[in-house]
Each structure stands twice: as structure tokens, then as C-alpha cells.
Amino acid sequence: MMFGDAFSLESGSMDLQRSFGAGPSKREARVSTAMIIATVPYDKVHAMALWSHLECLTEGIDRVLIAAPDAIWSKLIVEGIKHEFVRRAEEAAASSNSSQFERLPVIEAGYYRNNRYDAGLWCDGLRFGYGYDGGLGKADDDDSASAAANATIAGGAKKAGKPPVDGVADAIYIINDSAMSMKRYDNLTRRVVDSTRHELYTQNFTSSKTHPRLVSLNGRFDDLESAQPRAKYNWVESVYRGMTPKGLESFYRHTCLPQSFRSCLHVPADNRKR
């Protein structure tokens, strides 16, 4: 199910992010991609889910960041899976032409201390793994400073809190370990890449059902013209989604800022404690 503006209801024109002068055509333009996998691999099932996503969903992805808890048991499991997956993929590519990857993605792991489960790991991955701030600049708050101090990157950065790779990609995909991938699937990847290419290289671009800012496997997107109560209420399932730059900006501002940590839709202030 696809959502044109699942987080942001505005669909006005955006500032152009790329030059429209000399360079490749829109159809040929390169779109960089990255995926953040939020995982808490405390048992075999969740470890298998992580492996299944690496196996089935990373074709066409340039970079993968595995975001996991900053704990010894978590690091041992994630590093073991990461190294074994890369080893097998490289062996398959070297020994035959049957490798699923045209180019093996760069796979990193980041370890963070947060109590917001997949949302917290995604946000920490964006902020401290890829140095993304939603275009707002560095926030001067205790939560930010504490999180930065407790962020550990393995296999790419020399210092905690430093991006393992250079900046955030054009198209971003996020997924958690609450479901397994059963077969190789790149429809969502290609759809978001296409929307991102249009967003970056089309003058006076506006998002639409054809070129949405966000694509999700499931969720709820109410008819904005409906007369039903809460007609503008939008909800997106957290398992797997992909976002264009504008979609990521909306996600970050709705999910990753300090004021979002204890806010819930339609919940009285006294109950905003989870």
C-alpha cells in the first residue's frame, strides 16, 4: 500500500535540490540508497529475521546500517551475522555468476542506548550513523548529548558518534526485525528510487500517488476529502518502508525530535509516559 504524503500532508512544490544544467537525464540520474535495519536479536527468531532482510531486501541498496542495542550480547550476535553474511556473499560472487548482488552493499553496524525500540534505533541510526538532522541543525538538548555519548559505531567509524559513511543517501529504507523476509523483493526499492529521482530532478515537483514521498507495505491513509471524524489521520505500519528526501524529512521531524519522544496521537498529556 502506498501513501503519497503519509507523514506530511503538504503537497506544495519543493525547493530544487539538484542543478538542472549539464548532467545526466532524469531517467539516467543516479540515486543513492541506504537501509537501516533496527534489530534487538535476543533470540534465534530475531537473529534469523535480521539475516533474512540482508538476504532478501538489500539488492539495489548501496549501504546498510544495522542499528542494535549497545550491549555486549547484541554486538556479538550482530557482528557474527554481519561478517558471516559478507563472507558468504563474497564467496558466492567469486566462485560463480549466481550471486544475487551486482554490487555487495557496504554493511555497517551501529550500537545505541535508547528505550524507544525500532523508532529509537532508526532515529539514532539516522542521526549518529549517517549524521542526519532533518535539516534542523544540531539540537542543544540533554537527550541529544547523552545519545551521542552513548552511540557506538563498529566497522566504519573511528570515533563514537561519527558517521561510518559520508552522509545520508537520497532514498532511505527502514525495517525492523518483527517480521521475516521470505523471498527476494525489490519492488519497494525501485518504487522509492523512481519517486526520489522525480523529486530531485523534476522542476516544481509535487508528490502524488504515482510518485509518493513514502511507500509502505501496509498502514492506513484516510481519504482527505472524507467527512468522517479524523479524516486527516494517517498511520503507517513500522515493519518496512522507504522514503524520498522530503519523506525522510517529515519522518524525522515527526519521530526523532526530543519533543516526539513522549508524544502520542490522541493521548492526554498525563498518559504520555511510554
Tab-separated table of C-alpha atoms in Angstrom:
chain	number	residue	atom	x	y	z
A	1	MET	CA	0.000	0.000	0.000
A	2	MET	CA	1.379	3.371	-0.976
A	3	PHE	CA	0.961	6.694	0.749
A	4	GLY	CA	1.620	9.920	-1.134
A	5	ASP	CA	2.145	12.040	1.965
A	6	ALA	CA	1.741	9.629	4.838
A	7	PHE	CA	3.603	11.864	7.288
A	8	SER	CA	3.348	15.277	5.674
A	9	LEU	CA	0.014	16.437	4.332
A	10	GLU	CA	1.510	19.340	2.455
A	11	SER	CA	1.977	18.650	-1.240
A	12	GLY	CA	3.237	22.008	-2.441
A	13	SER	CA	6.272	22.483	-4.604
A	14	MET	CA	9.661	21.918	-3.031
A	15	ASP	CA	12.954	23.732	-3.356
A	16	LEU	CA	15.083	22.213	-6.055
A	17	GLN	CA	17.915	20.168	-4.572
A	18	ARG	CA	19.887	19.492	-7.734
A	19	SER	CA	21.048	21.541	-10.682
A	20	PHE	CA	19.097	21.166	-13.899
A	21	GLY	CA	22.005	22.238	-16.058
A	22	ALA	CA	24.513	19.917	-17.643
A	23	GLY	CA	24.491	16.341	-16.394
A	24	PRO	CA	22.627	13.078	-16.796
A	25	SER	CA	18.982	12.998	-17.781
A	26	LYS	CA	16.378	12.359	-15.147
A	27	ARG	CA	15.977	8.766	-16.327
A	28	GLU	CA	19.742	8.172	-16.078
A	29	ALA	CA	20.364	10.097	-12.869
A	30	ARG	CA	21.976	8.051	-10.095
A	31	VAL	CA	20.013	7.755	-6.841
A	32	SER	CA	21.995	6.613	-3.802
A	33	THR	CA	20.219	4.228	-1.428
A	34	ALA	CA	20.629	3.173	2.206
A	35	MET	CA	18.744	0.881	4.561
A	36	ILE	CA	18.601	0.964	8.365
A	37	ILE	CA	17.659	-2.345	9.993
A	38	ALA	CA	16.546	-1.928	13.617
A	39	THR	CA	17.119	-5.157	15.499
A	40	VAL	CA	17.193	-6.483	19.050
A	41	PRO	CA	18.465	-10.015	18.322
A	42	TYR	CA	17.839	-11.520	21.740
A	43	ASP	CA	16.765	-14.901	20.340
A	44	LYS	CA	17.173	-17.091	17.265
A	45	VAL	CA	13.991	-15.820	15.609
A	46	HIS	CA	15.090	-12.177	15.663
A	47	ALA	CA	18.587	-13.120	14.505
A	48	MET	CA	17.032	-15.045	11.606
A	49	ALA	CA	14.877	-12.018	10.767
A	50	LEU	CA	17.989	-9.845	10.513
A	51	TRP	CA	19.689	-12.355	8.227
A	52	SER	CA	16.546	-12.685	6.076
A	53	HIS	CA	16.423	-8.923	5.466
A	54	LEU	CA	20.076	-8.885	4.451
A	55	GLU	CA	19.467	-11.831	2.148
A	56	CYS	CA	16.201	-10.701	0.553
A	57	LEU	CA	15.907	-6.911	0.661
A	58	THR	CA	19.342	-5.423	0.029
A	59	GLU	CA	19.607	-5.888	-3.718
A	60	GLY	CA	19.930	-2.392	-5.170
A	61	ILE	CA	20.887	-0.927	-1.780
A	62	ASP	CA	24.249	0.866	-1.568
A	63	ARG	CA	24.629	0.920	2.201
A	64	VAL	CA	23.119	-0.985	5.105
A	65	LEU	CA	23.307	0.142	8.733
A	66	ILE	CA	22.302	-2.441	11.337
A	67	ALA	CA	21.105	-0.463	14.374
A	68	ALA	CA	21.131	-2.522	17.562
A	69	PRO	CA	21.351	-2.093	21.352
A	70	ASP	CA	24.697	-1.097	22.814
A	71	ALA	CA	25.263	-4.290	24.785
A	72	ILE	CA	27.937	-6.981	24.631
A	73	TRP	CA	25.495	-9.775	23.730
A	74	SER	CA	23.976	-7.631	20.969
A	75	LYS	CA	27.357	-6.754	19.467
A	76	LEU	CA	28.499	-10.381	19.446
A	77	ILE	CA	25.395	-11.543	17.603
A	78	VAL	CA	25.216	-8.671	15.106
A	79	GLU	CA	28.924	-8.732	14.285
A	80	GLY	CA	28.752	-12.504	13.805
A	81	ILE	CA	25.815	-12.223	11.405
A	82	LYS	CA	27.355	-9.294	9.544
A	83	HIS	CA	30.718	-10.945	8.998
A	84	GLU	CA	29.218	-14.304	8.025
A	85	PHE	CA	26.815	-12.716	5.563
A	86	VAL	CA	29.560	-10.696	3.892
A	87	ARG	CA	31.853	-13.735	3.772
A	88	ARG	CA	29.244	-15.902	2.072
A	89	ALA	CA	28.219	-13.164	-0.356
A	90	GLU	CA	31.823	-12.522	-1.373
A	91	GLU	CA	32.477	-16.247	-1.791
A	92	ALA	CA	29.395	-16.642	-3.983
A	93	ALA	CA	30.436	-13.678	-6.132
A	94	ALA	CA	33.972	-15.021	-6.529
A	95	SER	CA	33.101	-18.648	-7.236
A	96	SER	CA	30.212	-18.304	-9.692
A	97	ASN	CA	27.948	-15.966	-11.597
A	98	SER	CA	24.995	-16.847	-9.398
A	99	SER	CA	25.461	-14.091	-6.822
A	100	GLN	CA	22.288	-12.111	-6.216
A	101	PHE	CA	24.281	-8.870	-5.903
A	102	GLU	CA	25.516	-6.847	-8.822
A	103	ARG	CA	27.436	-4.974	-6.141
A	104	LEU	CA	27.526	-6.027	-2.498
A	105	PRO	CA	26.270	-3.178	-0.270
A	106	VAL	CA	28.503	-1.622	2.362
A	107	ILE	CA	27.267	-3.166	5.611
A	108	GLU	CA	27.890	-1.303	8.880
A	109	ALA	CA	26.664	-1.798	12.427
A	110	GLY	CA	25.791	0.915	14.937
A	111	TYR	CA	25.073	0.332	18.616
A	112	TYR	CA	22.898	2.750	20.585
A	113	ARG	CA	21.357	3.141	24.021
A	114	ASN	CA	17.720	4.097	23.708
A	115	ASN	CA	14.363	2.967	25.094
A	116	ARG	CA	12.255	3.617	22.024
A	117	TYR	CA	12.724	0.267	20.307
A	118	ASP	CA	12.678	0.371	16.496
A	119	ALA	CA	11.879	4.088	16.265
A	120	GLY	CA	14.746	4.932	18.584
A	121	LEU	CA	17.190	2.736	16.690
A	122	TRP	CA	16.108	4.203	13.345
A	123	CYS	CA	16.466	7.745	14.656
A	124	ASP	CA	19.847	7.030	16.246
A	125	GLY	CA	20.985	5.383	13.031
A	126	LEU	CA	19.983	8.441	11.027
A	127	ARG	CA	21.417	10.912	13.485
A	128	PHE	CA	24.610	9.281	14.687
A	129	GLY	CA	25.167	6.714	11.955
A	130	TYR	CA	24.554	8.935	8.940
A	131	GLY	CA	24.822	12.383	10.530
A	132	TYR	CA	21.272	13.333	9.506
A	133	ASP	CA	19.460	16.104	11.399
A	134	GLY	CA	16.338	16.649	9.325
A	135	GLY	CA	17.712	19.936	8.051
A	136	LEU	CA	17.321	21.469	11.510
A	137	GLY	CA	20.955	21.598	12.589
A	138	LYS	CA	22.332	20.221	15.852
A	139	ALA	CA	19.873	20.330	18.731
A	140	ASP	CA	21.183	21.627	22.022
A	141	ASP	CA	19.436	19.317	24.431
A	142	ASP	CA	20.472	16.827	27.087
A	143	ASP	CA	18.898	13.919	25.258
A	144	SER	CA	20.990	14.660	22.185
A	145	ALA	CA	24.242	14.971	24.102
A	146	SER	CA	23.556	11.805	26.081
A	147	ALA	CA	22.649	9.806	22.992
A	148	ALA	CA	25.735	10.993	21.137
A	149	ALA	CA	27.927	9.952	24.038
A	150	ASN	CA	26.304	6.516	24.079
A	151	ALA	CA	26.419	5.851	20.343
A	152	THR	CA	28.980	3.333	19.185
A	153	ILE	CA	29.719	2.594	15.537
A	154	ALA	CA	31.535	-0.568	14.506
A	155	GLY	CA	33.280	-1.364	11.267
A	156	GLY	CA	33.391	2.109	9.784
A	157	ALA	CA	33.911	4.986	12.179
A	158	LYS	CA	36.989	5.719	14.242
A	159	LYS	CA	35.066	7.597	16.890
A	160	ALA	CA	31.660	7.219	18.543
A	161	GLY	CA	29.016	9.459	17.064
A	162	LYS	CA	30.818	9.882	13.733
A	163	PRO	CA	29.137	8.659	10.544
A	164	PRO	CA	30.567	5.387	9.216
A	165	VAL	CA	29.944	6.624	5.679
A	166	ASP	CA	29.583	10.031	4.081
A	167	GLY	CA	26.154	11.434	4.842
A	168	VAL	CA	22.655	10.149	4.311
A	169	ALA	CA	21.610	8.649	0.971
A	170	ASP	CA	18.986	10.027	-1.411
A	171	ALA	CA	16.487	7.217	-0.787
A	172	ILE	CA	16.217	5.709	2.701
A	173	TYR	CA	14.608	2.418	3.724
A	174	ILE	CA	13.861	1.377	7.295
A	175	ILE	CA	12.781	-2.015	8.593
A	176	ASN	CA	12.714	-3.865	11.909
A	177	ASP	CA	13.037	-7.476	12.986
A	178	SER	CA	9.391	-8.077	13.870
A	179	ALA	CA	8.883	-9.937	10.591
A	180	MET	CA	10.986	-12.153	8.351
A	181	SER	CA	11.600	-11.718	4.651
A	182	MET	CA	10.585	-14.903	2.852
A	183	LYS	CA	11.821	-14.150	-0.664
A	184	ARG	CA	13.885	-11.613	-2.541
A	185	TYR	CA	11.941	-8.440	-3.106
A	186	ASP	CA	12.948	-5.135	-4.668
A	187	ASN	CA	9.629	-3.626	-5.808
A	188	LEU	CA	9.578	-1.186	-2.904
A	189	THR	CA	13.229	-0.313	-3.508
A	190	ARG	CA	12.641	0.507	-7.161
A	191	ARG	CA	9.430	2.451	-6.480
A	192	VAL	CA	11.117	4.741	-3.963
A	193	VAL	CA	14.156	5.220	-6.217
A	194	ASP	CA	11.829	6.290	-9.023
A	195	SER	CA	9.983	8.742	-6.755
A	196	THR	CA	13.278	10.094	-5.418
A	197	ARG	CA	14.604	10.649	-8.922
A	198	HIS	CA	11.496	12.646	-9.818
A	199	GLU	CA	11.655	14.614	-6.576
A	200	LEU	CA	15.295	15.554	-7.090
A	201	TYR	CA	15.306	16.245	-10.802
A	202	THR	CA	11.789	17.456	-11.708
A	203	GLN	CA	11.124	21.174	-11.588
A	204	ASN	CA	8.133	22.188	-9.463
A	205	PHE	CA	7.745	18.614	-8.251
A	206	THR	CA	4.684	17.707	-6.182
A	207	SER	CA	4.195	14.317	-4.569
A	208	SER	CA	1.351	12.146	-5.825
A	209	LYS	CA	0.093	8.576	-5.803
A	210	THR	CA	2.340	7.952	-8.789
A	211	HIS	CA	5.406	9.497	-7.146
A	212	PRO	CA	4.845	9.401	-3.365
A	213	ARG	CA	7.217	10.615	-0.689
A	214	LEU	CA	6.766	7.402	1.250
A	215	VAL	CA	5.995	3.815	0.281
A	216	SER	CA	4.929	1.352	2.969
A	217	LEU	CA	3.863	-2.262	2.854
A	218	ASN	CA	0.804	-1.562	4.994
A	219	GLY	CA	-0.900	1.049	7.114
A	220	ARG	CA	-3.809	3.451	6.983
A	221	PHE	CA	-4.248	6.550	4.878
A	222	ASP	CA	-7.674	8.182	5.296
A	223	ASP	CA	-9.404	9.927	2.432
A	224	LEU	CA	-8.557	13.580	2.925
A	225	GLU	CA	-11.925	14.546	1.449
A	226	SER	CA	-13.882	12.251	3.718
A	227	ALA	CA	-16.426	13.729	6.091
A	228	GLN	CA	-15.632	11.076	8.689
A	229	PRO	CA	-14.081	12.139	12.028
A	230	ARG	CA	-10.289	12.446	11.981
A	231	ALA	CA	-10.306	12.431	8.198
A	232	LYS	CA	-6.693	13.629	8.102
A	233	TYR	CA	-5.387	10.920	10.408
A	234	ASN	CA	-2.561	8.877	8.831
A	235	TRP	CA	-0.852	5.828	10.237
A	236	VAL	CA	1.946	3.750	8.714
A	237	GLU	CA	2.962	0.292	9.876
A	238	SER	CA	6.564	0.294	11.039
A	239	VAL	CA	7.773	-3.012	9.612
A	240	TYR	CA	9.138	-1.813	6.250
A	241	ARG	CA	9.005	1.493	4.414
A	242	GLY	CA	11.019	3.632	2.031
A	243	MET	CA	11.259	7.416	1.797
A	244	THR	CA	12.395	10.141	-0.565
A	245	PRO	CA	14.405	13.076	0.874
A	246	LYS	CA	11.225	15.035	1.633
A	247	GLY	CA	9.571	11.951	3.085
A	248	LEU	CA	12.572	11.358	5.345
A	249	GLU	CA	12.467	14.962	6.495
A	250	SER	CA	8.823	14.562	7.550
A	251	PHE	CA	9.544	11.258	9.287
A	252	TYR	CA	12.470	12.722	11.200
A	253	ARG	CA	10.537	15.761	12.379
A	254	HIS	CA	7.564	13.662	13.484
A	255	THR	CA	9.552	10.850	15.112
A	256	CYS	CA	13.119	11.765	16.016
A	257	LEU	CA	13.000	15.161	17.731
A	258	PRO	CA	13.129	15.303	21.549
A	259	GLN	CA	9.559	16.601	21.793
A	260	SER	CA	8.389	13.495	19.957
A	261	PHE	CA	9.858	11.088	22.484
A	262	ARG	CA	6.843	11.126	24.799
A	263	SER	CA	4.109	12.320	22.495
A	264	CYS	CA	1.331	10.046	21.252
A	265	LEU	CA	-1.561	10.903	18.970
A	266	HIS	CA	-4.877	11.434	20.782
A	267	VAL	CA	-3.373	10.606	24.181
A	268	PRO	CA	-3.797	13.042	27.117
A	269	ALA	CA	-0.594	14.621	28.364
A	270	ASP	CA	-0.774	12.718	31.677
A	271	ASN	CA	-0.551	9.408	29.827
A	272	ARG	CA	2.387	10.311	27.568
A	273	LYS	CA	4.919	8.333	29.547
A	274	ARG	CA	5.738	5.402	27.278
